[in-house]
mmCIF file with all atom_site columns, C-alpha atoms in Angstrom:
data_model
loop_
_atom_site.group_PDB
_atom_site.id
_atom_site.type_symbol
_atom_site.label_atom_id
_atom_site.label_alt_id
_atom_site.label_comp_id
_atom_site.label_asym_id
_atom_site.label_entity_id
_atom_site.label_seq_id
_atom_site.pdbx_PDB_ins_code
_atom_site.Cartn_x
_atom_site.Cartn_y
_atom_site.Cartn_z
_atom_site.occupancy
_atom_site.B_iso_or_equiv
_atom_site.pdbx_formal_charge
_atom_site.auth_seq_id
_atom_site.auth_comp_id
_atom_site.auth_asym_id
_atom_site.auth_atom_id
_atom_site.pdbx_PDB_model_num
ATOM 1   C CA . UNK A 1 1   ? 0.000   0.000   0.000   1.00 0.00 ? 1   UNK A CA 1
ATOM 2   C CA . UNK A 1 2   ? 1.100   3.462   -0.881  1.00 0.00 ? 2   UNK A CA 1
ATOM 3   C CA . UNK A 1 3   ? 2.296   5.605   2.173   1.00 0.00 ? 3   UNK A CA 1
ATOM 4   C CA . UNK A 1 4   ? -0.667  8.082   1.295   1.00 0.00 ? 4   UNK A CA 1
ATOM 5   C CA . UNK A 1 5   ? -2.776  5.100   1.283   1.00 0.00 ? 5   UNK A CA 1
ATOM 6   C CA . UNK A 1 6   ? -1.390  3.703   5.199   1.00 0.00 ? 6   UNK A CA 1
ATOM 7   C CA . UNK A 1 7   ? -1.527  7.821   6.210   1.00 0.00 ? 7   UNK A CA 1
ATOM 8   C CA . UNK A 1 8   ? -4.815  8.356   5.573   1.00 0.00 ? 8   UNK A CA 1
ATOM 9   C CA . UNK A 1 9   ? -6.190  5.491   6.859   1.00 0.00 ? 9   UNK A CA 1
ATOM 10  C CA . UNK A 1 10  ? -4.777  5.570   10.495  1.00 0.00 ? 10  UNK A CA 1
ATOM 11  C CA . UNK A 1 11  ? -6.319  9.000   10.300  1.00 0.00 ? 11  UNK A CA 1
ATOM 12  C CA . UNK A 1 12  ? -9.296  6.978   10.060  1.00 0.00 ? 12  UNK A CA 1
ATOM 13  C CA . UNK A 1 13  ? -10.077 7.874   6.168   1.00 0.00 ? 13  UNK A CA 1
ATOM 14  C CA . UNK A 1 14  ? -9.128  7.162   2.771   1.00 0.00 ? 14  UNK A CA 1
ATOM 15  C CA . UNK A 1 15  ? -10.065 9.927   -0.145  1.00 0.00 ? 15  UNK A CA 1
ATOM 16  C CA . UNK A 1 16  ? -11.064 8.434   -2.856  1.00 0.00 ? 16  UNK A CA 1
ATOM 17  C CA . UNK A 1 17  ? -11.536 11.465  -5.035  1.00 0.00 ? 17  UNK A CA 1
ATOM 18  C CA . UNK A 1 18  ? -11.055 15.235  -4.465  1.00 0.00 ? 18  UNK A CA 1
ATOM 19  C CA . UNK A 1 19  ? -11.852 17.758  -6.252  1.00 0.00 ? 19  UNK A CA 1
ATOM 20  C CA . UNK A 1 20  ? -13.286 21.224  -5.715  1.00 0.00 ? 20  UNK A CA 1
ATOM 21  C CA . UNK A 1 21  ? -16.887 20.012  -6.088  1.00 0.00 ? 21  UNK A CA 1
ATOM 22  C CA . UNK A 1 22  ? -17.101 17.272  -3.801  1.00 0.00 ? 22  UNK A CA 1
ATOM 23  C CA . UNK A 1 23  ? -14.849 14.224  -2.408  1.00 0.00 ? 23  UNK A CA 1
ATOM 24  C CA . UNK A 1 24  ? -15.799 10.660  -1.518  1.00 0.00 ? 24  UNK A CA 1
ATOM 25  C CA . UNK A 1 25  ? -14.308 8.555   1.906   1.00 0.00 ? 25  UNK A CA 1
ATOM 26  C CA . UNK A 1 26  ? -13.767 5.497   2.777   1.00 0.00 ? 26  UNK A CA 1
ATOM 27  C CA . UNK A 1 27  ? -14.492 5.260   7.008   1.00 0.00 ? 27  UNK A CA 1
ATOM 28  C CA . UNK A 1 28  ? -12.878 1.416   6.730   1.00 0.00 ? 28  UNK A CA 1
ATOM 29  C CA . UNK A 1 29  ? -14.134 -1.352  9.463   1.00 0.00 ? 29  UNK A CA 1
ATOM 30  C CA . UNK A 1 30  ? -11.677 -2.213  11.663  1.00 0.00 ? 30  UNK A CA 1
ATOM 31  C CA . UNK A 1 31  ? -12.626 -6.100  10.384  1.00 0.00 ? 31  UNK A CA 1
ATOM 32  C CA . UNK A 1 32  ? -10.840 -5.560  7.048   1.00 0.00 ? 32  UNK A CA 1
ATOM 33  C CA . UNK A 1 33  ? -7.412  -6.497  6.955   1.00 0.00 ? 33  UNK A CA 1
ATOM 34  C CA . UNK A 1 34  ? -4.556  -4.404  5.275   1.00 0.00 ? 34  UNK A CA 1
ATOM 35  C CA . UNK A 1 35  ? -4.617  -5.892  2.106   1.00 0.00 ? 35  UNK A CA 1
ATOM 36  C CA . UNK A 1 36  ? -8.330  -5.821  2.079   1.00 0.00 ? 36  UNK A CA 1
ATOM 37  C CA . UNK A 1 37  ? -8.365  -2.097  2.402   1.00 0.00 ? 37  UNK A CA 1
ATOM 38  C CA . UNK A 1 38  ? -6.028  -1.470  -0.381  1.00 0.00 ? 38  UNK A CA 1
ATOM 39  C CA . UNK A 1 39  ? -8.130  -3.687  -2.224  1.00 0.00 ? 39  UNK A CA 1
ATOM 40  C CA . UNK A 1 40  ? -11.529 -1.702  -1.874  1.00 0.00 ? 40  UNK A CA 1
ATOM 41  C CA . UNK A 1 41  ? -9.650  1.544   -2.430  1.00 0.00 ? 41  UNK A CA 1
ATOM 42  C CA . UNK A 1 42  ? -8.633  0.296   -5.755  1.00 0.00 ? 42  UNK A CA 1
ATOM 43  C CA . UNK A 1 43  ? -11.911 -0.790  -6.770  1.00 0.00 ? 43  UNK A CA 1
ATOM 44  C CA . UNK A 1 44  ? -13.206 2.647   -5.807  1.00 0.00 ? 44  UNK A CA 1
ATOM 45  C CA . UNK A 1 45  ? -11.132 3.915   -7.878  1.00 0.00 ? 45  UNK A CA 1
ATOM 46  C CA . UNK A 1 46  ? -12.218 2.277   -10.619 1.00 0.00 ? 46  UNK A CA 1
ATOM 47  C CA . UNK A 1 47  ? -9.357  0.041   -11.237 1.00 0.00 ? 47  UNK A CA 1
ATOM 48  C CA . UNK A 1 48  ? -10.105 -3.553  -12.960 1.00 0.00 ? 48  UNK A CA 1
ATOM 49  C CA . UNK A 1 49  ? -9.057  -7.106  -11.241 1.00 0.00 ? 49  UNK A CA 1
ATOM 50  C CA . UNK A 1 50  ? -6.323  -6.967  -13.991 1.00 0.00 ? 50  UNK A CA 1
ATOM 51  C CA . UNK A 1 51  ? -4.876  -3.949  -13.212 1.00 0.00 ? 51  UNK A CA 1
ATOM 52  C CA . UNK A 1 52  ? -5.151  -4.849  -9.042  1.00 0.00 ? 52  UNK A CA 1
ATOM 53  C CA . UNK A 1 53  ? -3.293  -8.185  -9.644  1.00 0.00 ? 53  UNK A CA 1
ATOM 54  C CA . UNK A 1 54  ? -0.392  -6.189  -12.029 1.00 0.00 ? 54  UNK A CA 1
ATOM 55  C CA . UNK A 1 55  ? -0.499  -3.571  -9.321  1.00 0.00 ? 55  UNK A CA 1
ATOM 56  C CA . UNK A 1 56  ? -0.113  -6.324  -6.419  1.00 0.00 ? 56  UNK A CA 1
ATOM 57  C CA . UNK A 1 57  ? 1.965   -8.429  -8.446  1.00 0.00 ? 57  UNK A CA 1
ATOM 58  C CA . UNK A 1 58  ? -0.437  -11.115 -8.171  1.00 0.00 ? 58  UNK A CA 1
ATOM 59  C CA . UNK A 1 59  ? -2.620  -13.295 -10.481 1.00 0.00 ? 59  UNK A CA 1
ATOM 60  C CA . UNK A 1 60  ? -5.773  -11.817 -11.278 1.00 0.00 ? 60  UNK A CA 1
ATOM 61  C CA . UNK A 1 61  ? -7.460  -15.319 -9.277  1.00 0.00 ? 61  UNK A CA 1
ATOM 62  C CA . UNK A 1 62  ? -5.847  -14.442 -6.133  1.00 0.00 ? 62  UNK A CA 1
ATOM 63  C CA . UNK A 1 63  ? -7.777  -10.822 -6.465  1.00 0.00 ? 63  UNK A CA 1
ATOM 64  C CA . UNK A 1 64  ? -10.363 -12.168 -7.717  1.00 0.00 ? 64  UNK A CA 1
ATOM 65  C CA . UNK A 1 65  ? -10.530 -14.192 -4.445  1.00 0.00 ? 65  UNK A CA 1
ATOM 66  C CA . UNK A 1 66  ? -9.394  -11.536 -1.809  1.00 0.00 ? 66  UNK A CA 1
ATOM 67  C CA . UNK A 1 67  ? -12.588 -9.313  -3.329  1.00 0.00 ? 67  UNK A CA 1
ATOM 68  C CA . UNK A 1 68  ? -15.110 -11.814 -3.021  1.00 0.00 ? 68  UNK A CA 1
ATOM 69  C CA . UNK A 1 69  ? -14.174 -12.205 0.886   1.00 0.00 ? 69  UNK A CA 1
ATOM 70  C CA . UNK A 1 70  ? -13.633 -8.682  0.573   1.00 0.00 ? 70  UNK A CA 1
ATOM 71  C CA . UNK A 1 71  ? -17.708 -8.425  -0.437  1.00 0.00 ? 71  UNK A CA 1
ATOM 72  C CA . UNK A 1 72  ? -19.003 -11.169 2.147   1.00 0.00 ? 72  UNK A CA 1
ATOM 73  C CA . UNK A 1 73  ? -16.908 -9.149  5.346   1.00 0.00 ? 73  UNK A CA 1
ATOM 74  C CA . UNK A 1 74  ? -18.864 -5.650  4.143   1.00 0.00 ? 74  UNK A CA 1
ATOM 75  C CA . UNK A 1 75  ? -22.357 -7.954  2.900   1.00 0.00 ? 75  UNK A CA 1
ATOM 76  C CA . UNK A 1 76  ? -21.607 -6.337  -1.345  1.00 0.00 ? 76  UNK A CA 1
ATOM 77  C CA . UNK A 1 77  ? -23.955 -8.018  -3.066  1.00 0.00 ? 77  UNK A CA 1
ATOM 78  C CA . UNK A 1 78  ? -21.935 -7.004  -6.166  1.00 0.00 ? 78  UNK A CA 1
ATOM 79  C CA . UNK A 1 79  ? -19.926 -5.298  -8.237  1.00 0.00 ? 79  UNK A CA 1
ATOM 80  C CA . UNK A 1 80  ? -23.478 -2.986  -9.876  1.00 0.00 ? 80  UNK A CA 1
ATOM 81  C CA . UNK A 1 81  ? -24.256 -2.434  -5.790  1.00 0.00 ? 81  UNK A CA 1
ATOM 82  C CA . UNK A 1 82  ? -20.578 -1.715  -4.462  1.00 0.00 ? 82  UNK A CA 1
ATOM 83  C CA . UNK A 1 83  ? -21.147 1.950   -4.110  1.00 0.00 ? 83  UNK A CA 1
ATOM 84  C CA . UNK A 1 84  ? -24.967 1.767   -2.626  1.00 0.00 ? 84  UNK A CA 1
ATOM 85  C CA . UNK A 1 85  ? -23.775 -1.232  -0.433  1.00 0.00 ? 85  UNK A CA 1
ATOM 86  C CA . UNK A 1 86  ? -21.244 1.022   1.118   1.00 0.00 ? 86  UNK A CA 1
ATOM 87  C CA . UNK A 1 87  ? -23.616 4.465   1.068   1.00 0.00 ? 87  UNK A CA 1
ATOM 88  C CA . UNK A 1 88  ? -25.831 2.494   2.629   1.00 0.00 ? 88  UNK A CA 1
ATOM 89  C CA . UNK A 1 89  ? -23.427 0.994   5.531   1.00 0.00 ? 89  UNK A CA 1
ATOM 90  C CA . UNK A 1 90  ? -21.628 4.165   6.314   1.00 0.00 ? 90  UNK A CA 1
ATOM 91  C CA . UNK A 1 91  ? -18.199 3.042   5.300   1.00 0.00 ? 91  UNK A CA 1
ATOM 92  C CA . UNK A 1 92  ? -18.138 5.466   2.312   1.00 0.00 ? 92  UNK A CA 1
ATOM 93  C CA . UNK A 1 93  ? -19.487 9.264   2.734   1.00 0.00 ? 93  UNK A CA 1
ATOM 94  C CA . UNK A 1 94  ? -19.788 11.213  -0.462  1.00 0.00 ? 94  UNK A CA 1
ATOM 95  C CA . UNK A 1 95  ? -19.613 14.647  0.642   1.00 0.00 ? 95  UNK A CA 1
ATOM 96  C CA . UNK A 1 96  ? -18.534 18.245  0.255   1.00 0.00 ? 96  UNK A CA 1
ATOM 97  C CA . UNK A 1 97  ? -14.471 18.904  -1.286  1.00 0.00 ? 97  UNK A CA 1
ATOM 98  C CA . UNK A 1 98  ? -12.241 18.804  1.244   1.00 0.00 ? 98  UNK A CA 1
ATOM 99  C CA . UNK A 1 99  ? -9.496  20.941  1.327   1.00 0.00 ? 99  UNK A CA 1
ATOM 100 C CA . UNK A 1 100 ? -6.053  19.904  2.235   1.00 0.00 ? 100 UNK A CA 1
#
């Protein structure tokens, strides 16, 4: 995980996205483990299993694998629902920009 990454979230955060209009975080459980969390913030991102497993230098099965226990830990009931699932659960907060 980047440093940014391991900063933010023992501030209790991740930013997903920033801009001047409005800025998305993720409030992680404590029940997700570190590779788990770098995992979710990648998906957030928008990033594809392919590019998480060259990113992780894994195989793309391994992912594959770490995000389905990844979805059963925060109940995603897929990938269409990731973003309501989380709404929904207060993990991520899509809210004003926030200025750093």
């Amino acid at each position: 995980m980047s440093g940014y990454i391991e900063q933010k979230y023992f501030e209790g955060k991740l930013v997903v996205a920033n801009n001047r209009r409005f800025s998305i975080c993720i409030y992680p459980p404590l029940i997700l483990n570190y590779t788990e969390i770098e995992i979710l913030y990648l998906l957030l991102q928008g990033k594809s299993l392919s590019s998480i497993s060259k990113h992780r230098n894994r195989s793309v099965k391994t992912i594959w694998g770490q995000k389905k226990q990844l979805y059963e830990k925060l109940n995603i009931e897929s990938d269409m629902t990731l973003y309501r699932d989380l709404i929904l659960s207060g993990i991520v907060v899509i809210g004003h920009a926030i200025l750093e």
